[in-house]
Amino acid sequence: MTEATGTTEAGTFTPATRFAVPGRIAVSNRAASVWQTATIAGIRRETPHAATFRLAVPGWTGHLPGQHLMLRLTAGDGYTAQRHYSLASAPDGSGHIELTLDHVDGGEVSGWFHTVARPGDTLEVRGPLSGFFAWPGDRPALLVGAGSGVVPLMSMVRHHRALALDVPLRMVVSARSPEELIYARELGAETTTVFTRSAPPGVPVGRMAAAHVAPLLAEPPAGGWEAYVCGSNGFAEHASRLLVAAGQPVDRIRIERFG
């Protein structure tokens, strides 16, 4: 995942990373720079193409929902591959963290996880990284994601539930079909789902639209929403424009995009 950069075109506007500075959270450079050994403690299938990997990291110092880590795999010949992955789990002090990974065609790291990795295998991680997209639970959160962009948002939802926070939280998430909706079994009343290619009987099919976000902006909570948008480049631009058009202040939209 990478933080977004904004673009301005005639008649359109995409919020830029540099605007989203209120509440920026400091990250410990010391913790983020130290590689730690992680052991796969469990694997849970989420969809036909995505799975959650539970890692035991005894020295993990904790994280905030929305943060990510750097992961490193080392082959027997010394070749290494590194990737950034969002944390899916809420911080709980258990010494365990979770990552949810799509199986990307041709992806050497995601391919290893989905076809080779087994409980007991080890790898290296360092983090947590970036305070930009973190949500400490201190302000109303409006979460908007698509596909695997739901991963850091689910960390926020889990954190909200685990601490029984009374601060408002709502999520709008898009998936191609019910079968590809990550965390479908966990989603609750806080979540509105949008299906772009196929849907259950009676549920409309189509791209996320103003009708999905405008009602939440029409009656915002006291203090307004802090919006978190995560997904592909195209989705991030589309969703951020919907939010701005519905009245969300540009300086209160945080974007994390991939692809």
Coordinates of C-alpha atoms in Angstrom, one line a residue:
M1 CA 0.0 0.0 0.0
T2 CA 1.2 3.5 -0.7
E3 CA -0.1 6.9 0.4
A4 CA -2.0 8.8 -2.3
T5 CA -1.0 11.7 -4.3
G6 CA -3.7 14.0 -5.7
T7 CA -4.5 15.1 -9.2
T8 CA -6.5 18.1 -10.4
E9 CA -8.3 18.0 -13.6
A10 CA -10.9 20.3 -15.2
G11 CA -14.0 20.0 -13.2
T12 CA -12.8 17.2 -10.9
F13 CA -10.7 17.0 -7.8
T14 CA -9.0 14.2 -6.0
P15 CA -7.8 14.9 -2.4
A16 CA -4.1 14.7 -2.0
T17 CA -2.1 13.1 0.8
R18 CA -0.6 16.5 1.8
F19 CA -4.0 17.8 2.8
A20 CA -4.7 14.9 5.3
V21 CA -2.6 16.2 8.1
P22 CA -5.0 16.6 11.1
G23 CA -4.4 13.9 13.6
R24 CA -1.3 12.6 11.9
I25 CA 0.2 9.9 14.3
A26 CA 3.9 9.6 15.1
V27 CA 5.6 6.3 14.3
S28 CA 8.5 4.9 16.3
N29 CA 11.5 4.8 14.0
R30 CA 13.2 2.3 16.2
A31 CA 10.4 -0.2 16.2
A32 CA 9.8 0.3 12.5
S33 CA 13.5 -0.4 11.6
V34 CA 13.9 -3.7 13.4
W35 CA 13.3 -7.0 11.6
Q36 CA 11.5 -9.6 13.7
T37 CA 10.9 -13.2 13.1
A38 CA 7.3 -14.1 12.6
T39 CA 5.9 -17.6 12.7
I40 CA 2.7 -18.6 10.8
A41 CA 0.3 -19.7 13.5
G42 CA -2.8 -20.3 11.4
I43 CA -4.3 -19.8 8.0
R44 CA -8.0 -18.9 7.4
R45 CA -9.7 -18.9 4.0
E46 CA -11.7 -15.7 3.4
T47 CA -12.7 -16.0 -0.3
P48 CA -11.5 -18.2 -3.2
H49 CA -8.6 -15.8 -3.8
A50 CA -7.9 -14.3 -0.4
A51 CA -6.8 -15.8 2.9
T52 CA -5.8 -14.5 6.4
F53 CA -2.5 -15.5 7.8
R54 CA -2.1 -15.3 11.6
L55 CA 1.5 -14.6 12.6
A56 CA 3.1 -15.0 16.0
V57 CA 5.5 -12.1 16.6
P58 CA 6.5 -12.2 20.3
G59 CA 8.4 -8.9 20.1
W60 CA 5.6 -7.0 18.4
T61 CA 5.3 -3.6 20.1
G62 CA 1.7 -3.0 19.0
H63 CA 0.0 -1.0 16.3
L64 CA -2.9 1.3 15.5
P65 CA -5.7 0.2 13.1
G66 CA -4.8 1.3 9.6
Q67 CA -1.1 0.9 9.9
H68 CA 0.9 -1.6 7.8
L69 CA 4.2 -3.5 7.9
M70 CA 7.1 -4.5 5.7
L71 CA 7.4 -8.3 5.2
R72 CA 10.5 -10.1 4.0
L73 CA 10.9 -13.6 2.6
T74 CA 14.4 -15.1 2.1
A75 CA 15.0 -18.1 -0.2
G76 CA 17.6 -20.8 0.4
D77 CA 20.0 -19.1 -2.0
G78 CA 19.8 -15.8 -0.2
Y79 CA 17.4 -14.1 -2.6
T80 CA 15.0 -11.8 -0.7
A81 CA 11.6 -10.3 -1.6
Q82 CA 9.9 -7.5 0.4
R83 CA 6.4 -6.2 0.3
H84 CA 4.2 -3.8 2.3
Y85 CA 1.0 -5.3 3.7
S86 CA -1.8 -3.7 5.7
L87 CA -2.5 -5.1 9.2
A88 CA -5.9 -6.8 9.4
S89 CA -6.0 -7.4 13.1
A90 CA -7.0 -5.0 15.8
P91 CA -4.2 -4.3 18.4
D92 CA -4.7 -6.7 21.3
G93 CA -1.3 -7.2 23.0
S94 CA -1.4 -10.9 22.2
G95 CA 1.9 -11.1 20.3
H96 CA -0.1 -12.1 17.2
I97 CA -1.0 -10.1 14.1
E98 CA -3.0 -11.0 11.0
L99 CA -2.5 -10.2 7.3
T100 CA -5.1 -10.9 4.6
L101 CA -3.6 -11.4 1.2
D102 CA -5.1 -11.7 -2.2
H103 CA -3.5 -14.4 -4.5
V104 CA -2.1 -12.1 -7.2
D105 CA -1.4 -13.8 -10.5
G106 CA 2.4 -14.0 -10.9
G107 CA 3.0 -12.5 -7.4
E108 CA 6.1 -14.2 -5.9
V109 CA 5.2 -13.3 -2.3
S110 CA 1.4 -13.8 -2.4
G111 CA 2.0 -16.9 -4.4
W112 CA 4.3 -18.3 -1.7
F113 CA 1.7 -17.6 0.9
H114 CA -1.1 -19.2 -1.0
T115 CA 0.6 -22.2 -2.4
V116 CA 3.6 -23.0 -0.1
A117 CA 3.2 -21.5 3.3
R118 CA 2.1 -23.7 6.2
P119 CA 1.7 -23.2 10.0
G120 CA 5.2 -23.2 11.5
D121 CA 6.9 -21.5 8.6
T122 CA 8.8 -18.4 9.5
L123 CA 9.4 -15.0 7.8
E124 CA 10.5 -11.6 8.8
V125 CA 8.4 -8.4 9.5
R126 CA 9.2 -4.9 10.6
G127 CA 6.8 -2.2 11.7
P128 CA 4.3 -0.8 12.3
L129 CA 4.8 1.7 9.6
S130 CA 3.0 5.0 8.7
G131 CA 0.8 7.0 11.0
F132 CA -1.0 8.7 8.0
F133 CA -3.8 6.2 7.6
A134 CA -4.1 5.2 11.3
W135 CA -7.3 5.6 13.3
P136 CA -6.8 5.6 17.1
G137 CA -10.5 5.5 17.7
D138 CA -10.9 9.1 18.9
R139 CA -13.1 10.5 16.2
P140 CA -16.0 9.4 14.0
A141 CA -14.8 7.2 11.1
L142 CA -16.3 6.8 7.7
L143 CA -14.6 3.9 6.0
V144 CA -14.8 3.3 2.2
G145 CA -13.0 0.4 0.5
A146 CA -13.1 -2.0 -2.4
G147 CA -11.7 -5.5 -2.8
S148 CA -8.6 -6.0 -0.5
G149 CA -8.8 -2.3 0.4
V150 CA -11.2 -3.5 3.1
V151 CA -8.2 -5.0 5.0
P152 CA -7.0 -1.9 7.0
L153 CA -10.6 -0.8 7.4
M154 CA -11.5 -4.1 9.0
S155 CA -8.7 -3.5 11.5
M156 CA -10.6 -0.3 12.5
V157 CA -13.9 -2.1 12.7
R158 CA -12.4 -4.9 14.9
H159 CA -10.8 -2.3 17.1
H160 CA -14.1 -0.4 17.5
R161 CA -15.9 -3.6 18.5
A162 CA -13.2 -4.9 20.8
L163 CA -13.2 -1.8 22.9
A164 CA -17.0 -1.2 22.5
L165 CA -16.2 2.4 21.4
D166 CA -19.2 4.7 21.3
V167 CA -17.6 7.0 18.7
P168 CA -19.6 6.6 15.4
L169 CA -18.1 4.3 12.8
R170 CA -19.6 3.3 9.4
M171 CA -18.2 1.4 6.4
V172 CA -19.1 1.2 2.8
V173 CA -17.3 -1.6 1.0
S174 CA -17.4 -2.8 -2.7
A175 CA -16.8 -6.3 -4.0
R176 CA -17.3 -7.9 -7.4
S177 CA -19.7 -10.6 -5.9
P178 CA -20.8 -12.0 -2.6
E179 CA -18.2 -14.8 -3.0
E180 CA -15.4 -12.3 -3.3
L181 CA -16.5 -10.1 -0.3
I182 CA -13.6 -10.4 2.2
Y183 CA -14.7 -10.8 5.8
A184 CA -18.3 -11.4 4.7
R185 CA -19.0 -13.4 7.8
E186 CA -17.9 -10.6 10.1
L187 CA -19.6 -7.6 8.6
G188 CA -22.4 -6.2 10.6
A189 CA -24.9 -3.3 10.8
E190 CA -22.1 -0.7 10.5
T191 CA -21.4 -1.9 6.9
T192 CA -23.1 -1.2 3.6
T193 CA -22.1 -3.6 0.8
V194 CA -22.0 -2.8 -2.9
F195 CA -21.7 -5.5 -5.6
T196 CA -20.3 -4.6 -9.0
R197 CA -20.8 -7.8 -11.0
S198 CA -23.2 -10.1 -9.3
A199 CA -25.4 -9.9 -6.2
P200 CA -27.9 -11.9 -4.2
P201 CA -31.5 -11.8 -5.5
G202 CA -33.1 -8.4 -5.1
V203 CA -29.8 -6.6 -4.5
P204 CA -28.8 -4.1 -7.2
V205 CA -25.6 -4.5 -9.1
G206 CA -23.4 -1.5 -10.0
R207 CA -20.5 0.7 -9.1
M208 CA -20.4 2.6 -5.8
A209 CA -22.5 5.7 -6.2
A210 CA -23.6 8.9 -4.5
A211 CA -26.6 7.0 -3.0
H212 CA -24.3 4.9 -0.9
V213 CA -22.3 7.7 0.7
A214 CA -24.5 10.8 0.5
P215 CA -26.9 9.7 3.3
L216 CA -24.0 9.4 5.7
L217 CA -22.8 12.9 4.9
A218 CA -26.4 14.3 5.0
E219 CA -26.5 13.7 8.8
P220 CA -22.9 13.6 10.0
P221 CA -22.1 13.0 13.7
A222 CA -21.0 15.7 16.0
G223 CA -17.6 16.9 14.8
G224 CA -18.1 15.4 11.4
W225 CA -16.5 12.3 9.8
E226 CA -12.8 11.5 9.3
A227 CA -13.0 9.5 6.0
Y228 CA -10.6 6.7 5.2
V229 CA -10.6 5.5 1.5
C230 CA -8.6 2.4 0.5
G231 CA -8.6 0.5 -2.8
S232 CA -7.1 0.6 -6.3
N233 CA -6.1 3.8 -8.0
G234 CA -9.3 4.1 -9.9
F235 CA -11.5 3.3 -7.0
A236 CA -9.7 5.7 -4.7
E237 CA -10.2 8.6 -7.1
H238 CA -13.9 7.6 -7.7
A239 CA -14.7 7.2 -4.0
S240 CA -13.0 10.4 -2.9
R241 CA -14.9 12.4 -5.6
L242 CA -18.2 10.9 -4.3
L243 CA -17.3 12.0 -0.8
V244 CA -16.3 15.5 -1.8
A245 CA -19.5 15.9 -3.9
A246 CA -21.5 14.8 -0.9
G247 CA -19.9 17.5 1.3
Q248 CA -17.0 15.8 3.0
P249 CA -14.2 18.3 3.7
V250 CA -11.1 17.6 1.5
D251 CA -8.8 17.9 4.5
R252 CA -10.6 15.1 6.3
I253 CA -10.2 12.5 3.6
R254 CA -7.3 10.0 3.9
I255 CA -6.5 7.9 1.0
E256 CA -4.4 4.7 0.7
R257 CA -4.2 3.1 -2.7
F258 CA -2.6 0.2 -4.4
G259 CA -2.0 -1.0 -7.9

